[in-house]
Short mmCIF file of C-alpha atoms and ligand atoms in Angstrom, two decimals:
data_model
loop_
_atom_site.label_atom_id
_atom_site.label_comp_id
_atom_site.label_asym_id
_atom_site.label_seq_id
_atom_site.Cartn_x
_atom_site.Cartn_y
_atom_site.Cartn_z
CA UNK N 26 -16.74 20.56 77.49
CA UNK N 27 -18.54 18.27 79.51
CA UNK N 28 -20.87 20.13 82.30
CA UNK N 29 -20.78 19.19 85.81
CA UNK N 30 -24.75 19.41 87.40
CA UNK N 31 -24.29 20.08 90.93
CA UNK N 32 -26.43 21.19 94.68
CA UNK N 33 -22.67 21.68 95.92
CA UNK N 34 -22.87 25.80 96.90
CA UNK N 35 -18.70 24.59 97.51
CA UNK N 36 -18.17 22.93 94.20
CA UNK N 37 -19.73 25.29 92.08
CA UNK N 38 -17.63 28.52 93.00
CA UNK N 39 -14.68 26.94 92.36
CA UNK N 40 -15.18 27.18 89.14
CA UNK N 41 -15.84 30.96 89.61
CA UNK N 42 -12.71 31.30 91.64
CA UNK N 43 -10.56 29.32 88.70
CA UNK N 44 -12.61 31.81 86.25
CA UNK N 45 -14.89 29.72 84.69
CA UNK N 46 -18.43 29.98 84.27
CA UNK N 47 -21.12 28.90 86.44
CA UNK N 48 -25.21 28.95 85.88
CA UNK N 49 -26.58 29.81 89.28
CA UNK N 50 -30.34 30.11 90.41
CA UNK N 51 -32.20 33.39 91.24
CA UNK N 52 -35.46 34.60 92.34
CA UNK N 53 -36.12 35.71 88.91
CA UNK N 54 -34.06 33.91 86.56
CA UNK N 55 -31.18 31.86 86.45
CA UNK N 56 -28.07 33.41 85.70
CA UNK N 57 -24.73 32.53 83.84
CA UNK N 58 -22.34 34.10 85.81
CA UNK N 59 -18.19 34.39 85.89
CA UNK N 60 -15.37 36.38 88.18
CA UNK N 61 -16.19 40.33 87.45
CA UNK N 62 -13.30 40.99 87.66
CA UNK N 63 -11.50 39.04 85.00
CA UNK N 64 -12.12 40.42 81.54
CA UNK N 65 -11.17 36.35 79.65
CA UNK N 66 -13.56 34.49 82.34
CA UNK N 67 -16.58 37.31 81.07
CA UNK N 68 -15.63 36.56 77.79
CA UNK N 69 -16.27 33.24 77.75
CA UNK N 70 -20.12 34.37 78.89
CA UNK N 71 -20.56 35.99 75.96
CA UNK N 72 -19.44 33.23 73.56
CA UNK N 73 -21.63 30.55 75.52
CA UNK N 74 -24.85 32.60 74.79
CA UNK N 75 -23.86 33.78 71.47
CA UNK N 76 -24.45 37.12 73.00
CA UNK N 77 -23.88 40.45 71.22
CA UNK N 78 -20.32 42.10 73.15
CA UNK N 79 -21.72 45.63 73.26
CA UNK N 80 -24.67 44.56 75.56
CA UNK N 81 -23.82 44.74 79.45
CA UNK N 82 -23.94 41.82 81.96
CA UNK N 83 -25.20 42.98 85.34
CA UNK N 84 -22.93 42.40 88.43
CA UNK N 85 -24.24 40.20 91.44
CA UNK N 86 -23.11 40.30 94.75
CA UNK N 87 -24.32 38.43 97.75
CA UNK N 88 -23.87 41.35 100.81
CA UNK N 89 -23.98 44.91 100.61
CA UNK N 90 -20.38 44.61 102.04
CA UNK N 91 -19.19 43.96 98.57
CA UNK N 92 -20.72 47.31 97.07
CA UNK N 93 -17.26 49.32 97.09
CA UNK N 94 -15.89 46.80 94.62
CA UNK N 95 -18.21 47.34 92.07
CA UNK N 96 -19.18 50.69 92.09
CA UNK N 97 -17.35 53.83 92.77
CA UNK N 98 -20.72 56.12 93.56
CA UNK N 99 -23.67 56.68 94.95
CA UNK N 100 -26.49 58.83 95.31
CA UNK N 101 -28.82 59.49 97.58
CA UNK N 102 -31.84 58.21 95.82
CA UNK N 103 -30.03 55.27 95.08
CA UNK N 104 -29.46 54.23 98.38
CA UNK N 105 -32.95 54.63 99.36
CA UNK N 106 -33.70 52.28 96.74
CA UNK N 107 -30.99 50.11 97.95
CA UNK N 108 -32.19 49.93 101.77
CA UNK N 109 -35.26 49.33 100.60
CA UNK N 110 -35.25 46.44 97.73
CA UNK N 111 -31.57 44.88 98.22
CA UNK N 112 -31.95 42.35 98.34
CA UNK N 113 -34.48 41.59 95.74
CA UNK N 114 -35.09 41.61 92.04
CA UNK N 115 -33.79 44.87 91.30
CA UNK N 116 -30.99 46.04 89.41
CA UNK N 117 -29.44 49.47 89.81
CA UNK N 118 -26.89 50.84 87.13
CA UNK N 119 -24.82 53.06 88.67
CA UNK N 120 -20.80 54.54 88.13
CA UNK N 121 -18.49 51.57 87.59
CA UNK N 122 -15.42 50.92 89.80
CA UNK N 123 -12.25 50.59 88.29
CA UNK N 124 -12.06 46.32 89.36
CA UNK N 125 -14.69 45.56 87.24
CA UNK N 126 -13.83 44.39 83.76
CA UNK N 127 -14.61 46.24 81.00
CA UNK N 128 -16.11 43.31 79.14
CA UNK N 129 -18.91 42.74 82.20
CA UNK N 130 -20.08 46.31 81.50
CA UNK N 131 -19.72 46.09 77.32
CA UNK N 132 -17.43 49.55 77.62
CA UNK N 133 -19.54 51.59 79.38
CA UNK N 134 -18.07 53.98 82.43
CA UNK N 135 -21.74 52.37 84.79
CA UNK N 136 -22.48 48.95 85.91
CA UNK N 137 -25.87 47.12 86.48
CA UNK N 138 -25.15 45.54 90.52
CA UNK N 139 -27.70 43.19 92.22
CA UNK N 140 -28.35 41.21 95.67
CA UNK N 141 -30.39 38.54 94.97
CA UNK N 142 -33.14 37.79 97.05
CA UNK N 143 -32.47 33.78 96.50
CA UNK N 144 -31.04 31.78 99.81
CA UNK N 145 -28.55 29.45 97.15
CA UNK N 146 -27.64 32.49 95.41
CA UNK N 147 -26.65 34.21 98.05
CA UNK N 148 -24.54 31.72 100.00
CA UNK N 149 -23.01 30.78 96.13
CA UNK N 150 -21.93 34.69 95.74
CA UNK N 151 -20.37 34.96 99.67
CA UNK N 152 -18.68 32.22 99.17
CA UNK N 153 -17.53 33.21 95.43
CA UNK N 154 -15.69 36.16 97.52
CA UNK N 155 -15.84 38.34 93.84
CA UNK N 156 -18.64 40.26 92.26
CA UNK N 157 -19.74 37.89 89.44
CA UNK N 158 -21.08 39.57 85.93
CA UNK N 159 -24.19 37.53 84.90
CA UNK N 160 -26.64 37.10 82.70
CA UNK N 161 -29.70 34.78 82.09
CA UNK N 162 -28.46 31.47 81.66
CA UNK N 163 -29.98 31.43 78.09
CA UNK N 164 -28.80 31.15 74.28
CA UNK N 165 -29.32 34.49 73.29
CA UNK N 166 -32.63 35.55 72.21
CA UNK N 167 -34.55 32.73 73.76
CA UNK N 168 -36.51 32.71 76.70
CA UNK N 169 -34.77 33.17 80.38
CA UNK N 170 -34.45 29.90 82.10
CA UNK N 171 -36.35 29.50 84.89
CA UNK N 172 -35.32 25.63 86.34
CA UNK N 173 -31.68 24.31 86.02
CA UNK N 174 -33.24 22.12 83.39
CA UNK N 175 -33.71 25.03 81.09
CA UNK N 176 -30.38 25.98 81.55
CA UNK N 177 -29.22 22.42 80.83
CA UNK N 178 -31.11 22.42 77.70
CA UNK N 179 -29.45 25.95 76.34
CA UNK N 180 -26.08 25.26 77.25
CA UNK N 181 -25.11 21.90 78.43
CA UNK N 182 -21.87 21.08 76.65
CA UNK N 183 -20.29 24.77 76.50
CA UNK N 184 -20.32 25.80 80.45
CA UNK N 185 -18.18 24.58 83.55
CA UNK N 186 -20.93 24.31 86.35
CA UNK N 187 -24.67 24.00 86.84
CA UNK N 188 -25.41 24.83 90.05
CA UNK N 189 -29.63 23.61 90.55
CA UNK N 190 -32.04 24.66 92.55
CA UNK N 191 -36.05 25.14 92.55
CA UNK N 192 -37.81 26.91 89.89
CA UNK N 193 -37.38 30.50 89.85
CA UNK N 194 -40.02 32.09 91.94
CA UNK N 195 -40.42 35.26 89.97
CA UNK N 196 -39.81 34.45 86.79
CA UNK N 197 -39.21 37.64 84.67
CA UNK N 198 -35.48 39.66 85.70
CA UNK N 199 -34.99 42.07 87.81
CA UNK N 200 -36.28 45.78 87.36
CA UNK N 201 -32.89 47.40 85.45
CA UNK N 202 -33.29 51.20 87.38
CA UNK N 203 -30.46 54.02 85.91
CA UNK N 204 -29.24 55.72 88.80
CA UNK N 205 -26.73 57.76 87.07
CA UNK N 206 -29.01 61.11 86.69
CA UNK N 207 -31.08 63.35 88.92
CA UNK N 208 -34.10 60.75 89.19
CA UNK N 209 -34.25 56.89 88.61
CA UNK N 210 -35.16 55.58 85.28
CA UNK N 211 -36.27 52.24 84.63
CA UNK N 212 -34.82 50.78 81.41
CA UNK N 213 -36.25 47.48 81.80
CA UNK N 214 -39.58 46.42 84.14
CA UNK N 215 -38.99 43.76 86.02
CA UNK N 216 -39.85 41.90 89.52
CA UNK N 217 -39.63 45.57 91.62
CA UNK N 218 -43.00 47.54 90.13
CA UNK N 219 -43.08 50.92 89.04
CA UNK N 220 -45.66 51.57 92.03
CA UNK N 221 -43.75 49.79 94.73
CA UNK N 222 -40.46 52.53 93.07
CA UNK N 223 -42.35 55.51 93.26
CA UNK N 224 -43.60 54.75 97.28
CA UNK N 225 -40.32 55.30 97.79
CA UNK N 226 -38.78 57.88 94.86
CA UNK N 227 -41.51 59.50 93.50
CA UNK N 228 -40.00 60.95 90.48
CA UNK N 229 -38.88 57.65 89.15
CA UNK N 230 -40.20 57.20 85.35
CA UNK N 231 -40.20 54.84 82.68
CA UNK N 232 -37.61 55.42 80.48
CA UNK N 233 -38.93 55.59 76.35
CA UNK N 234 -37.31 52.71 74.26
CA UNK N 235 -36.11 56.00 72.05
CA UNK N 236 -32.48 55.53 70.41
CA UNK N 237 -30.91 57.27 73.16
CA UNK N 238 -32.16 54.78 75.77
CA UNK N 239 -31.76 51.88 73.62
CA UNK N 240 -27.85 53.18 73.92
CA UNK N 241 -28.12 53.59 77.52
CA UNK N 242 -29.41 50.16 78.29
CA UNK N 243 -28.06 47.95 74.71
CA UNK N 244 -30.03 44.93 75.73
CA UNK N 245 -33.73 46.46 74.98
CA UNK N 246 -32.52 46.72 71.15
CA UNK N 247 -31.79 43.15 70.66
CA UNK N 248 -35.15 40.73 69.92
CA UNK N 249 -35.55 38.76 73.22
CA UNK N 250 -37.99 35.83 74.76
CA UNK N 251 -38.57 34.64 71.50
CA UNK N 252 -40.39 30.89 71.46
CA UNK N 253 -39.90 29.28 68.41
CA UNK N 254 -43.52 29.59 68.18
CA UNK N 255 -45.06 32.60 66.67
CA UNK N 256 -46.81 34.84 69.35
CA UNK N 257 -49.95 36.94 69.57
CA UNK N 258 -51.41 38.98 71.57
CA UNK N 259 -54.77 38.25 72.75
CA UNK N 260 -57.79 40.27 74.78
CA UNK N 261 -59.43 37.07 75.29
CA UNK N 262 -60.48 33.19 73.72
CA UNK N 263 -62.49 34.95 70.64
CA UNK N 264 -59.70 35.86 69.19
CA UNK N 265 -57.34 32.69 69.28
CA UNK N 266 -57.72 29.33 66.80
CA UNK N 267 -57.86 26.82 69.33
CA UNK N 268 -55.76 23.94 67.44
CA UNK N 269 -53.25 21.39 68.49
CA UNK N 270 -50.44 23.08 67.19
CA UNK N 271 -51.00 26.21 68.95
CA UNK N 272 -51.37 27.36 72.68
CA UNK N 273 -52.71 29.68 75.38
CA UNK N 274 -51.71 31.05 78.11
CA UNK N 275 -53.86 33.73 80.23
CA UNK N 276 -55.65 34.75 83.30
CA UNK N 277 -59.13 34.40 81.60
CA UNK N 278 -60.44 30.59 81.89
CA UNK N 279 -61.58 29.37 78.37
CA UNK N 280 -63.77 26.90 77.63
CA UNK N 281 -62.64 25.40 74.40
CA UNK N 282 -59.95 22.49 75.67
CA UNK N 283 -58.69 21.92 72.21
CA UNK N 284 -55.22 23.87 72.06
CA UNK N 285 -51.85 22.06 72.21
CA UNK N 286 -51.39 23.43 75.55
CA UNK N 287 -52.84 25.75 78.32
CA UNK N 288 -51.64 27.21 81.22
CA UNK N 289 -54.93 29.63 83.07
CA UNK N 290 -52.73 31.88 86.07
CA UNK N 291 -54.67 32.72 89.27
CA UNK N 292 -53.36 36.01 89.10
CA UNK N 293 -50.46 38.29 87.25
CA UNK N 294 -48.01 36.99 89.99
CA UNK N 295 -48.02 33.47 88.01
CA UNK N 296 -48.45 34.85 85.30
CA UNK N 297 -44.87 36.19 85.49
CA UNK N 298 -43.72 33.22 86.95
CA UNK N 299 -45.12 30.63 84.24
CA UNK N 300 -44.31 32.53 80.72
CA UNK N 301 -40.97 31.49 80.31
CA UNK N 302 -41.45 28.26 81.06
CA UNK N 303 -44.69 28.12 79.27
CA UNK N 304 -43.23 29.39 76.15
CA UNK N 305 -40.09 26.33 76.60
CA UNK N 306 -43.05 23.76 76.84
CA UNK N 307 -44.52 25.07 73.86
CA UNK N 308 -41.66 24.73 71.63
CA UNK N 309 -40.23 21.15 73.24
CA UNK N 310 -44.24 20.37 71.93
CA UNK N 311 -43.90 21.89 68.31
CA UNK N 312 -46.58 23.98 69.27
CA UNK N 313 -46.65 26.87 65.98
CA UNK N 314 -49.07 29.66 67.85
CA UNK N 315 -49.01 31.19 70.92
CA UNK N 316 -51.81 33.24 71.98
CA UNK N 317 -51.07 35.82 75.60
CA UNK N 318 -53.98 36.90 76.58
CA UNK N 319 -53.08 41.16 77.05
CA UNK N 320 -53.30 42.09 81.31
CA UNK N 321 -53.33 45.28 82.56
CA UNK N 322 -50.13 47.10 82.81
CA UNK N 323 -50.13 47.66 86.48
CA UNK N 324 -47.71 45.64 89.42
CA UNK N 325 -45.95 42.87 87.61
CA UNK N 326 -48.37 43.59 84.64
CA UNK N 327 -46.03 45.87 82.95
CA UNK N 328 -43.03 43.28 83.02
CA UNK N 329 -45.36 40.58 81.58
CA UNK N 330 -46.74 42.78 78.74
CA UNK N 331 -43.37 44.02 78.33
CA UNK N 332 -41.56 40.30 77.74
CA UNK N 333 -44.91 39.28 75.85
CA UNK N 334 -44.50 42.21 73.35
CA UNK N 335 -40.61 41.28 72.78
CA UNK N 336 -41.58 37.67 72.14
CA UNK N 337 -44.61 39.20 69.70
CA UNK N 338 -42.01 41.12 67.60
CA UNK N 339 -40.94 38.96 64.38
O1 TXA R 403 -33.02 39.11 86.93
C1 TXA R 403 -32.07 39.44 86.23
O2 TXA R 403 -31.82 40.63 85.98
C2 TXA R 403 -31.19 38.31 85.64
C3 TXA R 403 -30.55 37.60 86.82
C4 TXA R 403 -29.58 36.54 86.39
O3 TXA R 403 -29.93 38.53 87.67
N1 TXA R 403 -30.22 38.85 84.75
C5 TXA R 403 -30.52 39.34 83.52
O4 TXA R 403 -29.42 39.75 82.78
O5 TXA R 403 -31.64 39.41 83.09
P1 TXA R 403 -29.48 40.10 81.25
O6 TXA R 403 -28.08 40.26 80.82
O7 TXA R 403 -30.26 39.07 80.54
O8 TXA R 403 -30.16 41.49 81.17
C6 TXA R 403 -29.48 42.63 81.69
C7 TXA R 403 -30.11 43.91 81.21
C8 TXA R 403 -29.85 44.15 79.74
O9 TXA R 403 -30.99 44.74 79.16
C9 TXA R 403 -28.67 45.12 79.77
O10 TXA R 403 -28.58 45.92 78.63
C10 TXA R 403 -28.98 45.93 81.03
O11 TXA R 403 -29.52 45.00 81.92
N2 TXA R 403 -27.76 46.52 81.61
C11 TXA R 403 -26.75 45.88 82.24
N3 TXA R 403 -25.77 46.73 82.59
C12 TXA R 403 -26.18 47.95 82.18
C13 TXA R 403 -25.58 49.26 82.22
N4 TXA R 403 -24.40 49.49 82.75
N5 TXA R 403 -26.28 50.28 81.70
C14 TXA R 403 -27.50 50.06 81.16
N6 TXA R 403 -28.09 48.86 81.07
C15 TXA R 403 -27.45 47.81 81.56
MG1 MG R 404 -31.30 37.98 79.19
#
């Protein structure tokens, strides 16, 4: 399949519209996305990652306009959360509508739905017209893309479209929030913090990565992020073996300049924002070792720590 690279907002939703599939930028990550709808143009997601069927896709939509389609209720909390964070990087799994296909939501009776924040993605999913089930534009497993190139380099040669824009300003996926009981839940952490939740929900908790979640949201059982590199954890330059085949990446300067590569992040912001690409420069360099230096699990924090842990896992 040859893969069309394309700015045209016009071009690339064609392609949705003729149910094909379509990479698409986000605040957080890129996304592979296809008509919601249509059980065979999902499908065709799932083969292009090499993704496992009984793990969900969350549903984008570019106005709350579009809601009705794709879910069939909501509760109060939920909307609260809605007014405040849509749109944004937060993902709220809620009771499915009927329209969407049963192969966006892996057979579950809830969906994952989403307003981006992102001005392409937004004018890409109005002018789409249908919810579109997406993804990370990534081969399963590997890191989330966070520049068309990424994409390109994952899965040029088995998708329709690639529609670019600028580097992902986020860079680690939306907050995943189950809205289906009597308080939210977060099953993944993600660009909306746990603090920034509970100013406006205060009963919202973390959900444990016990069985029963793992059930509830399939993706957190599958190993994820993953470098080619091996990965560490790190509480500072001590503990790493500054060598050319390995790398750091941190908010604490070091002063040994002898690793393969570096990246030092102002703050946990770019932190977020730089690991996934980080982690793509690493293996495009062969590099073997990756130290993350460990950051306190507050704000973004706990999304970082969380990725850097599923990378960690061998
Ligand atoms: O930022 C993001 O969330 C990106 C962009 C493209 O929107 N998307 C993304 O999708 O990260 P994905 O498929 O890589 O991760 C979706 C996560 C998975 O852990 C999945 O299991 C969970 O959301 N999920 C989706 N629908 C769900 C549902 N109905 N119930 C529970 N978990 C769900
Ligand atoms: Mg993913």
């Amino acid at each position: 399949m040859h893969t069309i690279l394309t700015t045209s907002i016009q071009r690339a939703s064609n392609f949705i519209q003729k149910n094909e599939i379509v990479a698409f930028p986000t605040e957080t990550v890129y996304g592979l996305g296809a008509n919601a709808f249509n059980g065979d143009a999902v499908k065709k997601i799932f083969v292009a990652k090499g993704r496992p069927a009984d793990n969900p896709l969350i549903v984008h939509i570019g106005e709350i306009g579009q809601l009705p389609s794709v879910v069939s209720k909501i509760p109060p909390f939920a909307e609260k959360l809605m007014i405040e964070f849509f749109p944004g990087p937060l993902t709220l799994v809620l009771s499915k509508s009927k329209k969407i296909s049963t192969a966006a939501t892996a057979g579950l009776n809830t969906v994952g739905v989403r307003i981006p924040k992102h001005q392409i993605a937004q004018k890409f999913l109005k002018e789409c017209g249908v919810p579109v089930a997406a993804p990370s534009a990534n081969i399963s497993g590997k890191p989330s893309p966070t520049t068309w190139q990424a994409v390109n380099h994952d899965l040029n040669g088995k998708i329709s479209c690639i529609l670019k824009g600028n580097p992902s300003r986020v860079g680690v996926e939306s907050t995943v929030v189950d809205c289906t009981g009597s308080a939210p839940i977060i099953l993944r952490a993600g660009g909306v913090t746990l603090e920034q939740l509970r100013r406006i929900i205060p009963s919202t908790r973390i959900g444990k990565k016990n069985y029963q979640d793992a059930v509830k949201s399939p993706g957190v059982k599958y190993r994820h992020y993953s470098p080619l590199a091996y990965v560490f954890i790190v509480n500072g330059s001590e503990e790493t073996v500054p060598m050319k085949s390995s790398a750091y990446i941190g908010m604490q300067r070091i002063g040994r300049k002898n690793f393969g590569l570096t990246k030092i992040c102002r703050d946990q912001n770019e932190y977020a924002r730089s690991l996934f690409h980080f982690f793509r420069e690493c293996d495009r360099k062969g590099i073997q070792t990756i130290y993350c230096e460990q950051v306190s699990e507050d704000g973004i924090g706990l999304a970082v720590m969380d990725r850097i842990r599923n990378a960690a896992v061998q």
